Every structure is written in C-alpha cells, then in structure tokens.
Short mmCIF file of C-alpha atoms and ligand atoms in Angstrom, two decimals:
data_model
loop_
_atom_site.label_atom_id
_atom_site.label_comp_id
_atom_site.label_asym_id
_atom_site.label_seq_id
_atom_site.Cartn_x
_atom_site.Cartn_y
_atom_site.Cartn_z
CA UNK L 1 -79.35 82.32 60.18
CA UNK L 2 -77.81 80.76 63.04
CA UNK L 3 -79.35 83.31 65.57
CA UNK L 4 -82.78 82.46 64.15
CA UNK L 5 -85.52 80.49 66.06
CA UNK L 6 -86.70 77.32 64.38
CA UNK L 7 -89.93 79.00 63.58
CA UNK L 8 -88.05 81.82 61.75
CA UNK L 9 -85.82 79.27 59.76
CA UNK L 10 -89.10 77.22 58.96
CA UNK L 11 -90.68 80.28 57.65
CA UNK L 12 -87.83 81.16 55.52
CA UNK L 13 -87.95 77.83 53.99
CA UNK L 14 -91.67 77.98 53.42
CA UNK L 15 -91.47 81.52 51.87
CA UNK L 16 -88.67 80.43 49.41
CA UNK L 17 -85.95 82.65 51.19
CA UNK L 18 -83.76 79.75 52.05
CA UNK L 19 -83.71 76.15 50.43
CA UNK L 20 -83.43 73.12 52.87
CA UNK L 21 -79.90 72.44 51.15
CA UNK L 22 -78.74 76.06 52.17
CA UNK L 23 -79.93 75.72 55.62
CA UNK L 24 -78.31 72.29 56.23
CA UNK L 25 -75.14 73.53 54.62
CA UNK L 26 -75.02 76.53 56.89
CA UNK L 27 -75.51 74.54 59.97
CA UNK L 28 -73.07 71.88 58.98
CA UNK L 29 -70.38 74.63 58.33
CA UNK L 30 -71.02 76.02 61.59
CA UNK L 31 -70.65 72.73 63.33
CA UNK L 32 -67.51 72.09 61.57
CA UNK L 33 -66.13 75.47 62.78
CA UNK L 34 -67.30 75.63 66.34
CA UNK L 35 -68.10 72.25 67.51
CA UNK L 36 -64.37 71.61 68.18
CA UNK L 37 -64.76 73.96 71.01
CA UNK L 38 -68.10 72.67 72.61
CA UNK L 39 -67.65 68.85 71.60
CA UNK L 40 -71.37 68.53 71.59
CA UNK L 41 -71.88 66.11 68.83
CA UNK L 42 -70.82 62.58 68.97
CA UNK L 43 -71.59 62.18 65.37
CA UNK L 44 -72.60 64.50 62.57
CA UNK L 45 -74.90 62.97 59.85
CA UNK L 46 -73.70 65.01 56.94
CA UNK L 47 -74.29 62.76 53.97
CA UNK L 48 -77.78 61.92 55.47
CA UNK L 49 -78.78 65.52 56.23
CA UNK L 50 -77.78 66.77 52.82
CA UNK L 51 -79.77 63.78 51.24
CA UNK L 52 -82.92 64.43 53.45
CA UNK L 53 -82.67 68.28 52.57
CA UNK L 54 -82.37 67.56 48.72
CA UNK L 55 -85.56 65.39 49.00
CA UNK L 56 -87.28 67.96 50.99
CA UNK L 57 -86.44 70.74 48.37
CA UNK L 58 -87.78 68.39 45.74
CA UNK L 59 -90.93 67.81 47.86
CA UNK L 60 -91.48 71.44 48.04
CA UNK L 61 -90.88 71.96 44.31
CA UNK L 62 -93.51 69.40 43.61
CA UNK L 63 -95.95 71.44 45.56
CA UNK L 64 -96.63 68.57 48.19
CA UNK L 65 -97.74 69.54 51.60
CA UNK L 66 -95.02 70.27 53.98
CA UNK L 67 -94.59 69.23 57.59
CA UNK L 68 -94.48 71.49 60.76
CA UNK L 69 -90.56 71.22 60.91
CA UNK L 70 -89.94 71.49 57.31
CA UNK L 71 -86.40 72.92 56.96
CA UNK L 72 -85.34 72.82 60.84
CA UNK L 73 -82.04 71.23 61.67
CA UNK L 74 -82.60 68.93 64.66
CA UNK L 75 -80.05 67.14 66.56
CA UNK L 76 -80.76 64.04 68.84
CA UNK L 77 -79.52 62.86 71.96
CA UNK L 78 -77.45 59.68 71.44
CA UNK L 79 -79.59 57.37 73.66
CA UNK L 80 -82.49 57.73 71.02
CA UNK L 81 -82.62 55.55 68.13
CA UNK L 82 -82.12 56.66 64.44
CA UNK L 83 -82.58 53.55 62.34
CA UNK L 84 -79.13 52.46 60.78
CA UNK L 85 -77.17 55.04 63.03
CA UNK L 86 -75.22 54.10 66.16
CA UNK L 87 -76.92 54.55 69.53
CA UNK L 88 -73.82 54.42 71.87
CA UNK L 89 -75.24 56.21 75.00
CA UNK L 90 -71.80 57.61 75.34
CA UNK L 91 -70.92 54.16 76.79
CA UNK L 92 -68.17 51.86 75.61
CA UNK L 93 -70.63 49.10 75.97
CA UNK L 94 -72.41 50.17 72.86
CA UNK L 95 -69.72 51.79 70.99
CA UNK L 96 -70.52 49.65 68.07
CA UNK L 97 -74.23 49.19 68.38
CA UNK L 98 -76.60 50.12 65.50
CA UNK L 99 -80.07 51.16 66.00
CA UNK L 100 -82.41 48.58 64.02
CA UNK L 101 -85.31 51.09 64.09
CA UNK L 102 -86.47 54.50 64.54
CA UNK L 103 -87.59 55.76 67.79
CA UNK L 104 -91.29 57.06 67.62
CA UNK L 105 -89.75 60.68 68.28
CA UNK L 106 -87.33 60.15 65.49
CA UNK L 107 -89.99 58.87 63.16
CA UNK L 108 -92.45 62.03 64.16
CA UNK L 109 -89.51 64.30 63.17
CA UNK L 110 -88.87 62.69 60.06
CA UNK L 111 -92.63 62.75 59.16
CA UNK L 112 -92.77 66.38 60.14
CA UNK L 113 -89.91 67.13 57.51
CA UNK L 114 -87.34 68.01 60.23
CA UNK L 115 -83.72 67.60 59.00
CA UNK L 116 -81.91 65.31 61.48
CA UNK L 117 -78.24 66.63 61.58
CA UNK L 118 -76.48 64.77 64.22
CA UNK L 119 -76.28 62.89 67.67
CA UNK L 120 -75.39 64.69 70.55
CA UNK L 121 -73.29 63.59 73.56
CA UNK L 122 -74.59 62.67 77.08
CA UNK L 123 -73.47 61.31 80.61
CA UNK L 124 -73.17 57.51 80.11
CA UNK L 125 -76.73 56.06 79.89
CA UNK L 126 -78.04 59.59 80.78
CA UNK L 127 -76.56 59.11 84.35
CA UNK L 128 -75.17 62.59 85.60
CA UNK L 129 -75.49 66.17 85.58
CA UNK L 130 -72.45 67.30 83.94
CA UNK L 131 -72.06 65.27 80.82
CA UNK L 132 -68.40 64.41 82.25
CA UNK L 133 -69.63 60.87 82.62
CA UNK L 134 -69.43 60.58 78.99
CA UNK L 135 -67.10 57.56 77.70
CA UNK L 136 -66.51 59.34 74.64
CA UNK L 137 -65.59 62.97 75.34
CA UNK L 138 -66.43 65.91 77.89
CA UNK L 139 -68.77 68.79 76.38
CA UNK L 140 -68.04 72.34 77.34
CA UNK L 141 -70.47 75.16 78.11
CA UNK L 142 -70.27 77.78 75.15
CA UNK L 143 -70.57 80.45 77.73
CA UNK L 144 -67.42 79.48 79.60
CA UNK L 145 -65.57 76.54 77.99
CA UNK L 146 -64.10 75.50 81.44
CA UNK L 147 -67.59 74.87 82.73
CA UNK L 148 -69.94 71.91 82.03
CA UNK L 149 -73.00 72.33 79.96
CA UNK L 150 -75.02 70.45 82.75
CA UNK L 151 -76.30 66.95 81.95
CA UNK L 152 -77.11 64.49 80.97
CA UNK L 153 -78.40 66.16 77.88
CA UNK L 154 -75.31 68.43 77.77
CA UNK L 155 -74.52 67.69 74.29
CA UNK L 156 -77.99 68.82 73.19
CA UNK L 157 -77.87 72.10 75.41
CA UNK L 158 -74.37 73.05 74.24
CA UNK L 159 -75.22 72.54 70.56
CA UNK L 160 -78.57 74.75 70.91
CA UNK L 161 -76.82 77.39 72.92
CA UNK L 162 -73.86 77.59 70.46
CA UNK L 163 -76.52 77.72 67.80
CA UNK L 164 -75.20 74.72 65.97
CA UNK L 165 -78.81 73.76 65.54
CA UNK L 166 -81.98 75.37 66.57
CA UNK L 167 -83.39 72.21 68.27
CA UNK L 168 -81.91 69.25 70.13
CA UNK L 169 -83.66 66.56 71.79
CA UNK L 170 -82.70 65.29 75.01
CA UNK L 171 -84.22 62.87 77.69
CA UNK L 172 -85.29 63.77 81.12
CA UNK L 173 -85.46 61.18 83.85
CA UNK L 174 -84.59 63.52 86.90
CA UNK L 175 -83.94 66.87 85.07
CA UNK L 176 -81.76 66.01 82.17
CA UNK L 177 -83.44 68.44 79.76
CA UNK L 178 -84.07 71.23 82.14
CA UNK L 179 -80.92 71.35 84.15
CA UNK L 180 -78.74 71.57 81.12
CA UNK L 181 -81.08 74.13 79.58
CA UNK L 182 -80.60 76.36 82.59
CA UNK L 183 -76.92 76.07 82.47
CA UNK L 184 -76.74 77.14 78.76
CA UNK L 185 -79.46 79.84 78.75
CA UNK L 186 -81.66 77.76 76.47
CA UNK L 187 -85.26 76.51 76.91
CA UNK L 188 -85.82 72.84 78.15
CA UNK L 189 -89.19 71.21 78.28
CA UNK L 190 -90.04 67.88 79.87
CA UNK L 191 -93.95 66.92 79.11
CA UNK L 192 -96.35 65.09 81.21
CA UNK L 193 -95.14 61.48 81.76
CA UNK L 194 -96.45 59.23 78.99
CA UNK L 195 -97.00 62.21 76.69
CA UNK L 196 -93.88 61.51 74.41
CA UNK L 197 -93.15 58.01 73.28
CA UNK L 198 -90.19 56.20 75.03
CA UNK L 199 -90.21 53.74 72.12
CA UNK L 200 -86.58 53.76 70.88
CA UNK L 201 -85.19 55.73 73.83
CA UNK L 202 -82.75 53.56 75.77
CA UNK L 203 -84.33 53.15 79.13
CA UNK L 204 -82.73 54.36 82.42
CA UNK L 205 -85.59 54.62 84.85
CA UNK L 206 -88.65 53.77 82.86
CA UNK L 207 -91.44 55.36 85.15
CA UNK L 208 -89.56 58.48 84.94
CA UNK L 209 -87.98 58.82 81.50
CA UNK L 210 -89.44 61.40 79.14
CA UNK L 211 -87.90 62.63 75.83
CA UNK L 212 -88.08 66.44 75.59
CA UNK L 213 -86.52 69.36 73.38
CA UNK L 214 -83.87 71.81 74.08
CA UNK L 215 -84.58 74.97 72.02
CA UNK L 216 -83.72 78.78 71.82
CA UNK L 217 -87.40 79.88 72.27
CA UNK L 218 -90.56 78.82 74.11
CA UNK L 219 -92.56 78.71 70.88
CA UNK L 220 -90.10 76.41 69.41
CA UNK L 221 -90.47 74.04 72.46
CA UNK L 222 -94.29 74.35 71.93
CA UNK L 223 -93.88 73.24 68.35
CA UNK L 224 -91.73 70.34 69.32
CA UNK L 225 -94.57 69.40 71.85
CA UNK L 226 -97.15 69.55 69.06
CA UNK L 227 -95.27 67.35 67.01
CA UNK L 228 -94.15 64.75 69.59
CA UNK L 229 -96.85 64.47 72.10
CA UNK L 230 -99.10 62.02 70.47
CA UNK L 231 -100.25 58.75 71.25
CA UNK L 232 -97.90 55.87 70.35
CA UNK L 233 -98.76 52.08 70.07
CA UNK L 234 -95.39 50.71 70.94
CA UNK L 235 -95.26 52.38 74.50
CA UNK L 236 -97.60 50.92 77.02
CA UNK L 237 -97.45 54.01 79.12
CA UNK L 238 -98.18 56.29 76.13
CA UNK L 239 -101.40 58.59 76.96
CA UNK L 240 -104.10 57.77 74.57
CA UNK L 241 -105.46 61.34 74.04
CA UNK L 242 -104.77 63.41 70.86
CA UNK L 243 -101.96 65.74 70.69
CA UNK L 244 -102.33 69.39 71.60
CA UNK L 245 -102.47 72.63 69.58
CA UNK L 246 -100.83 75.13 71.86
CA UNK L 247 -102.55 78.48 72.12
CA UNK L 248 -100.71 81.11 74.14
CA UNK L 249 -103.10 82.61 76.78
CA UNK L 250 -102.64 85.62 78.95
CA UNK L 251 -101.13 85.37 82.51
CA UNK L 252 -103.60 87.66 83.99
CA UNK L 253 -105.51 86.04 86.85
CA UNK L 254 -103.20 82.99 87.02
CA UNK L 255 -101.93 81.94 90.41
CA UNK L 256 -98.34 80.93 90.67
CA UNK L 257 -97.07 79.23 93.89
CA UNK L 258 -93.70 79.51 95.20
CA UNK L 259 -92.55 76.82 97.83
CA UNK L 260 -90.46 79.27 99.64
CA UNK L 261 -88.46 77.10 102.07
CA UNK L 262 -87.55 74.87 99.20
CA UNK L 263 -86.56 77.77 96.90
CA UNK L 264 -84.38 79.30 99.54
CA UNK L 265 -81.98 76.39 99.47
CA UNK L 266 -80.55 77.96 96.16
CA UNK L 267 -77.34 80.06 95.86
CA UNK L 268 -77.78 83.89 96.21
CA UNK L 269 -77.22 84.77 92.75
CA UNK L 270 -80.03 82.04 91.83
CA UNK L 271 -82.23 83.71 94.25
CA UNK L 272 -81.64 87.31 93.08
CA UNK L 273 -82.67 86.33 89.58
CA UNK L 274 -85.67 84.19 91.01
CA UNK L 275 -87.04 87.21 92.73
CA UNK L 276 -86.63 89.33 89.72
CA UNK L 277 -88.60 86.77 87.73
CA UNK L 278 -91.42 86.87 90.36
CA UNK L 279 -91.70 90.62 89.75
CA UNK L 280 -92.02 89.76 86.06
CA UNK L 281 -94.88 87.45 86.58
CA UNK L 282 -96.55 89.90 88.77
CA UNK L 283 -96.15 92.83 86.04
CA UNK L 284 -97.73 90.36 83.96
CA UNK L 285 -100.91 90.23 85.94
CA UNK L 286 -100.21 86.98 87.69
CA UNK L 287 -100.83 86.45 91.32
CA UNK L 288 -97.93 84.96 93.29
CA UNK L 289 -98.76 82.81 96.33
CA UNK L 290 -96.67 81.14 99.02
CA UNK L 291 -97.30 77.53 99.12
CA UNK L 292 -96.17 74.67 101.64
CA UNK L 293 -94.89 71.43 100.03
CA UNK L 294 -92.72 69.89 102.75
CA UNK L 295 -92.38 66.67 100.76
CA UNK L 296 -90.19 68.28 98.24
CA UNK L 297 -87.11 68.07 100.44
CA UNK L 298 -87.39 64.17 100.04
CA UNK L 299 -87.21 64.39 96.30
CA UNK L 300 -83.31 63.59 95.86
CA UNK L 301 -83.22 60.56 98.26
CA UNK L 302 -86.48 59.23 96.82
CA UNK L 303 -85.32 59.70 93.31
CA UNK L 304 -82.03 58.08 93.91
CA UNK L 305 -83.63 54.96 95.21
CA UNK L 306 -86.35 54.55 92.53
CA UNK L 307 -84.35 55.45 89.54
CA UNK L 308 -81.15 53.22 90.35
CA UNK L 309 -83.65 50.29 91.26
CA UNK L 310 -85.29 50.67 87.75
CA UNK L 311 -81.77 51.35 86.06
CA UNK L 312 -80.33 48.18 87.71
CA UNK L 313 -82.98 46.17 86.20
CA UNK L 314 -83.00 47.95 82.81
CA UNK L 315 -79.32 47.63 82.49
CA UNK L 316 -79.46 43.82 83.29
CA UNK L 317 -79.84 43.39 79.52
CA UNK L 318 -76.44 44.45 78.74
CA UNK L 319 -74.93 41.17 79.58
CA UNK L 320 -72.29 40.68 76.79
CA UNK L 321 -74.56 38.41 74.80
CA UNK L 322 -77.66 40.30 73.59
CA UNK L 323 -76.46 44.00 73.06
CA UNK L 324 -73.01 45.71 72.54
CA UNK L 325 -69.52 44.49 73.56
CA UNK L 326 -68.55 41.20 74.79
CA UNK L 327 -65.07 41.06 76.75
CA UNK L 328 -62.41 39.60 74.63
CA UNK L 329 -60.71 37.92 77.66
CA UNK L 330 -64.05 36.08 78.82
CA UNK L 331 -63.92 32.29 78.48
CA UNK L 332 -66.90 31.05 80.58
CA UNK L 333 -70.37 32.01 80.65
CA UNK L 334 -69.89 33.81 83.97
CA UNK L 335 -66.96 35.66 82.83
CA UNK L 336 -68.94 36.94 79.66
CA UNK L 337 -71.32 38.57 81.93
CA UNK L 338 -68.92 39.92 84.65
CA UNK L 339 -65.95 40.83 82.31
CA UNK L 340 -68.26 42.54 79.86
CA UNK L 341 -70.04 44.50 82.21
CA UNK L 342 -66.86 45.42 84.17
CA UNK L 343 -65.01 46.51 81.08
CA UNK L 344 -67.99 48.03 79.35
CA UNK L 345 -69.61 50.38 81.93
CA UNK L 346 -68.18 53.42 83.60
CA UNK L 347 -67.94 54.01 87.39
CA UNK L 348 -71.10 56.25 87.72
CA UNK L 349 -73.03 53.63 85.88
CA UNK L 350 -71.58 50.71 88.04
CA UNK L 351 -72.24 52.76 91.13
CA UNK L 352 -75.73 52.99 90.32
CA UNK L 353 -76.35 49.44 89.27
CA UNK L 354 -74.93 48.54 92.76
CA UNK L 355 -77.16 50.79 94.57
CA UNK L 356 -80.21 49.87 92.71
CA UNK L 357 -79.51 46.25 93.17
CA UNK L 358 -79.07 47.00 96.99
CA UNK L 359 -82.53 48.80 97.49
CA UNK L 360 -84.27 45.94 95.57
CA UNK L 361 -82.64 43.18 97.58
CA UNK L 362 -84.76 40.93 99.66
CA UNK L 363 -83.18 42.30 102.93
CA UNK L 364 -83.76 46.08 102.13
CA UNK L 365 -86.70 46.39 99.65
CA UNK L 366 -89.19 47.21 102.30
CA UNK L 367 -86.86 49.65 104.00
CA UNK L 368 -85.95 51.53 100.93
CA UNK L 369 -87.58 50.62 97.69
CA UNK L 370 -91.24 50.27 99.06
CA UNK L 371 -90.84 53.29 101.27
CA UNK L 372 -89.46 55.38 98.54
CA UNK L 373 -92.58 54.38 96.50
CA UNK L 374 -94.78 55.74 99.34
CA UNK L 375 -92.94 58.83 99.36
CA UNK L 376 -93.52 59.10 95.63
CA UNK L 377 -97.21 58.71 96.14
CA UNK L 378 -96.85 61.67 98.67
CA UNK L 379 -95.35 63.75 95.87
CA UNK L 380 -98.28 63.03 93.52
CA UNK L 381 -100.74 63.73 96.35
CA UNK L 382 -98.92 66.88 97.53
CA UNK L 383 -98.79 68.31 94.00
CA UNK L 384 -102.54 67.59 93.42
CA UNK L 385 -103.55 69.60 96.68
CA UNK L 386 -101.09 72.46 95.66
CA UNK L 387 -102.66 72.66 92.12
CA UNK L 388 -106.18 73.02 93.99
CA UNK L 389 -105.00 76.31 95.01
CA UNK L 390 -102.76 77.51 92.03
CA UNK L 391 -102.21 77.05 88.43
CA UNK L 392 -98.44 76.70 88.38
CA UNK L 393 -95.58 76.30 90.65
CA UNK L 394 -92.38 78.28 90.12
CA UNK L 395 -88.73 77.37 91.41
CA UNK L 396 -85.22 77.83 90.31
CA UNK L 397 -84.20 75.09 87.90
CA UNK L 398 -80.85 74.42 89.45
CA UNK L 399 -79.48 75.60 92.96
CA UNK L 400 -76.23 76.89 91.18
CA UNK L 401 -75.05 78.21 87.88
CA UNK L 402 -72.87 75.76 85.72
CA UNK L 403 -69.78 74.54 87.53
CA UNK L 404 -66.26 73.91 86.34
CA UNK L 405 -65.35 70.48 84.91
CA UNK L 406 -64.02 68.16 87.66
CA UNK L 407 -64.87 70.60 90.51
CA UNK L 408 -67.49 68.52 92.22
CA UNK L 409 -65.99 65.12 93.44
CA UNK L 410 -68.62 63.99 95.99
CA UNK L 411 -71.57 62.14 94.12
CA UNK L 412 -73.94 63.42 96.80
CA UNK L 413 -72.91 66.98 96.16
CA UNK L 414 -73.67 66.43 92.29
CA UNK L 415 -76.96 64.63 93.10
CA UNK L 416 -78.20 67.58 95.04
CA UNK L 417 -77.96 69.64 91.85
CA UNK L 418 -81.03 67.92 90.68
CA UNK L 419 -83.06 68.92 93.76
CA UNK L 420 -85.52 71.24 91.96
CA UNK L 421 -85.77 69.25 88.68
CA UNK L 422 -86.79 65.78 90.45
CA UNK L 423 -90.09 66.56 91.84
CA UNK L 424 -91.73 66.83 88.49
CA UNK L 425 -90.44 63.47 87.40
CA UNK L 426 -91.67 61.80 90.63
CA UNK L 427 -95.00 63.14 90.18
CA UNK L 428 -95.19 62.90 86.28
CA UNK L 429 -95.83 66.49 85.69
CA UNK L 430 -94.79 68.85 82.77
CA UNK L 431 -92.28 71.28 83.57
CA UNK L 432 -90.17 74.05 81.60
CA UNK L 433 -86.90 75.83 82.15
CA UNK L 434 -86.41 79.25 80.58
CA UNK L 435 -83.74 81.55 80.74
CA UNK L 436 -84.15 84.25 83.68
CA UNK L 437 -80.86 86.04 83.85
CA UNK L 438 -76.95 85.67 84.13
CA UNK L 439 -74.67 85.59 87.24
CA UNK L 440 -72.02 88.30 87.70
CA UNK L 441 -69.39 85.98 85.93
CA UNK L 442 -71.91 85.80 82.75
CA UNK L 443 -73.13 82.12 83.28
CA UNK L 444 -77.05 81.65 82.44
CA UNK L 445 -79.58 81.22 85.22
CA UNK L 446 -82.78 79.55 84.69
CA UNK L 447 -86.25 79.39 86.32
CA UNK L 448 -88.65 76.28 86.10
CA UNK L 449 -92.44 76.32 85.77
CA UNK L 450 -94.42 73.11 86.72
CA UNK L 451 -98.11 72.51 85.74
CA UNK L 452 -100.66 69.93 86.63
CA UNK L 453 -100.77 66.76 84.62
CA UNK L 454 -101.30 67.53 80.87
CA UNK L 455 -101.44 71.20 81.68
CA UNK L 456 -98.85 72.03 78.90
CA UNK L 457 -100.86 74.91 77.37
CA UNK L 458 -100.80 76.83 80.61
CA UNK L 459 -97.18 76.05 81.09
CA UNK L 460 -96.09 77.31 77.81
CA UNK L 461 -98.49 80.32 77.93
CA UNK L 462 -96.83 81.49 81.26
CA UNK L 463 -93.33 80.69 79.77
CA UNK L 464 -94.27 82.54 76.60
CA UNK L 465 -95.36 85.58 78.48
CA UNK L 466 -92.25 85.58 80.47
CA UNK L 467 -90.02 85.22 77.49
CA UNK L 468 -91.86 88.06 75.55
CA UNK L 469 -91.60 90.50 78.69
CA UNK L 470 -87.71 89.84 79.02
CA UNK L 471 -84.96 90.45 76.59
CA UNK L 472 -83.15 86.97 77.04
CA UNK L 473 -84.43 85.37 73.80
CA UNK L 474 -82.53 88.26 71.85
CA UNK L 475 -79.21 87.50 73.41
CA UNK L 476 -77.13 86.07 70.37
CA UNK L 477 -74.78 82.82 70.40
CA UNK L 478 -72.00 83.42 72.98
CA UNK L 479 -69.70 82.54 69.83
CA UNK L 480 -70.72 85.39 67.69
CA UNK L 481 -67.63 87.31 68.22
CA UNK L 482 -65.35 84.54 67.05
CA UNK L 483 -67.48 83.88 64.05
CA UNK L 484 -67.95 87.29 62.66
N1 LIG S 501 -78.99 64.33 86.84
C1 LIG S 501 -79.92 63.18 87.20
C2 LIG S 501 -79.09 61.99 87.39
O1 LIG S 501 -78.01 61.83 87.33
C3 LIG S 501 -80.86 63.30 86.15
C4 LIG S 501 -80.68 62.34 85.02
C5 LIG S 501 -81.71 62.25 83.84
O2 LIG S 501 -82.51 63.17 84.01
N2 LIG S 501 -81.40 61.62 82.73
O3 LIG S 501 -79.99 60.93 87.62
#
C-alpha cells in the first residue's frame, strides 16, 4: 500500500478495497518500523488517527458523501496548528505549547476527510535548509541516512520519501517545501502568495510564508491545491477568489524560459539532470527560450534581510509571558524576557533575530531594509516582464544534492542553497519542485518550475506532463529492500 499515491489510496477506499482503519493501521505500522531510521515525526497521533478512521468508515457505511481526501493519511509540519495538539516548531521555547485552534489548512484537511497521522520535524521556527536546526532531533534522508533531508520541512519530505505517509504539509518562506522535496525525490509545491491561508501557521516571514504539500506525485499536489487553495476570512492576505479545479493541459506550444547565467551556478551533476529535463520538455512540444533576469543574483541577500526583519518582529511575541517557556531562574521582568529568550531559542534563531533587528534599526533601516524592499519590487517587475515572453520559468531547485549532516559550517554557504527557491517567494509566485534524476551517488535531483501569479493550472500541467514522460514516479521507497 505504501508505494501508492494518495489518489490511488483514496480510490481504494472509495471502491471498498480498503477501509480507512486498514489504511491508517498500515501506515502506523510502517512508521513504527521505519521512523527510527529517518526520525521524521515529532509525534504520531495514533489514537486520534484511528478514531478519525473509525468515524470515516462509519460515515462511508452510512452513505454520506465523502471528501476529496477521504482515506488519505497526511502528516503536518509542527509549525501548523492542530487543535489540542502540541505545536512546538521544533523549539525548546514551545516544547509544552498546545494549539488552541485548528489552522485553516488543518480544518480543510479534516473537512475533506483526510486522516491526520502525525506531526513532522523542522528546523527551529522553519529557519534552515537541513532540519539540523531542530531542537528535538535531526532527521535523516531515506536515500542516505548520513545526509540531511533538506529543510526546513525535512520531517515532511523524509516521511513522504520513506512512504510513511503519502502526503505531508510543509511551509515555504524561502524554499522550505521545494528544497527538501528535491533532496528526497518527492514533489514540493508552493502556491501563489495568499492562496493558502496562513491562519494557524506560526509566522516566520509573514510576507513570504505559504503552506504547501510534499507528495509522491504531481496529481496529489494538485489535489491538495484544490483542497487548500481557497479564501480564508482569518487571513488578511488571503486571495478572495474561488479555488481552482486543476485540468492538466498539453505542453505543446508553451514557452519555457531558462535564465541561463543563473542556472549555470549549479553543480555539474545538477546541470546534467537539468539539461536532460529541458530535452524532455522539448520532446513534449514546449519551446525552450533563454531569458535574462539579472536581478536573480540578488535573491539571497534580499531575502535574508527581509525575512530576518520580519522574523525579528514576529518572534518578539515569544517573551516568556504570553507563549511557551519562562526561564526558571528569572527574577525581574527584564530577566523574564532576556533569560527566557536566551534559554528558549537555538543559535540560528538568535542569529536571525539579531540580524533582523539590526537591519530594522534606525541607523541602518534605509541602507538595508528599505533598499531590500526596492530590490524585491525589481523581482516582481522582472518576473512580470519575463512572463510577457514565456509561460513558465525553469531552474534547478537546489544547486546541489543533499549534503551530509554537519558538513556545512559557514551560514552563508548554507544560505546559498536557497538561491533557486527564494525568487518565487520574493515575487509571490507559485512554484513546484519535481524529481528529475539522481546523482552518481544515488541522491535525488529536482527541477523547479515557476509560473505567474495564480498560474497554478499551467504549473501543474507542465509538471504532470514531465512526470508522465519520465519514470521517476515509479521508483519505489528507498526502504523497500529492508521492508520486504
Ligand atoms: N532555507 C530558508 C531559510 O533558512 C528557507 C526557510 C523556509 O522556507 N522556511 O530561511
């Protein structure tokens, strides 16, 4: 069962081939057996999911209409609320924090009869590209346990790649759904900014954050888009336009732009796979054109100024009084703030709060924060002009394959791993990472497609056509040998 896509599992449930209880039990068993290897989950909601499955089986038996996700086990990144469950954001600060309400995305999954099976690990407060910044545990890449699964949604990507669940939610501020998907051979989708509600997602960089699914097929990512991409009254930035019904269309006649100079910054193995992918797109009838988008090289510095500025403001609420932990040794009010924050946050989070506070300070605000905002506008304009000449842009998802735990010490080198994913966040564009090959040491490689705002239908169509034309979707779980 585990190698099936969410669509197939859903069909088996609807046709009566499998009950929701059987499906839930099968994945719970697999998690119990294999998650000791990947450490994807921070909690498994065994009692809750079995209860949900039982109710769903009863609902089906009673003949009531069933939702689009009926029978599909779904994991949720631990910075997204599930009412009554912990939302720790893999931080010591929120170790004992219980979510008082469902995030909108959680509510939508429940309403669509999805089975919520557990919560997945992340870099603390979603800051990182490796999941090694988790205060709880490292997560290992199922393709090579010495390597990271990407980040910050590494728990979700490892869980889906190891087939511990067919779908997991991540959040993407600068690439945290797409980069882990590319490191684990899965599909990772970030919608147009404002399409998925941020209500109940713990804020990192509010003008960038979007929830997105990690799946084993493009069709499953499109399914999640149909379920989650709807207006929400609790998010002021929610797009007030009815959700999409995705209809896959042919690629014939579509123009795909390649920002050559930018693409060439990737490692040779990545470029190899990328060139082969271009050929596949050509065979499918797309026209590949070179485009110039020189602003792309400013993505990393722009993002790390703006996202840290927003993070420093968002994380000010963790003060030892309103949320999460309070230092036991604090006596004065000042000590409550300073000691709680110094004991509760890990070093990457502290570094970003410092950087964000610095770029917002009165002496440097014009030089850094305001300038970065202007560069962000150049990204928006640059893409707008680009999309006047082509339908989609394609790049690698990451400049390298998954790296080994602890092998990157320089934070700047780590930040540079986000070079390809950040532009879509800066311009608020939908983007998807899909499997496009393996390196010689058998680590997955992904490519990324970017579409204009609300261009999700074209994005999924191209990704689906590529998936159909290649064999990556048929590759079974990397653990299958151990399991059989
Ligand atoms: N890796 C990026 C960062 O560290 C992206 C994080 C994210 O998308 N949440 O900020």
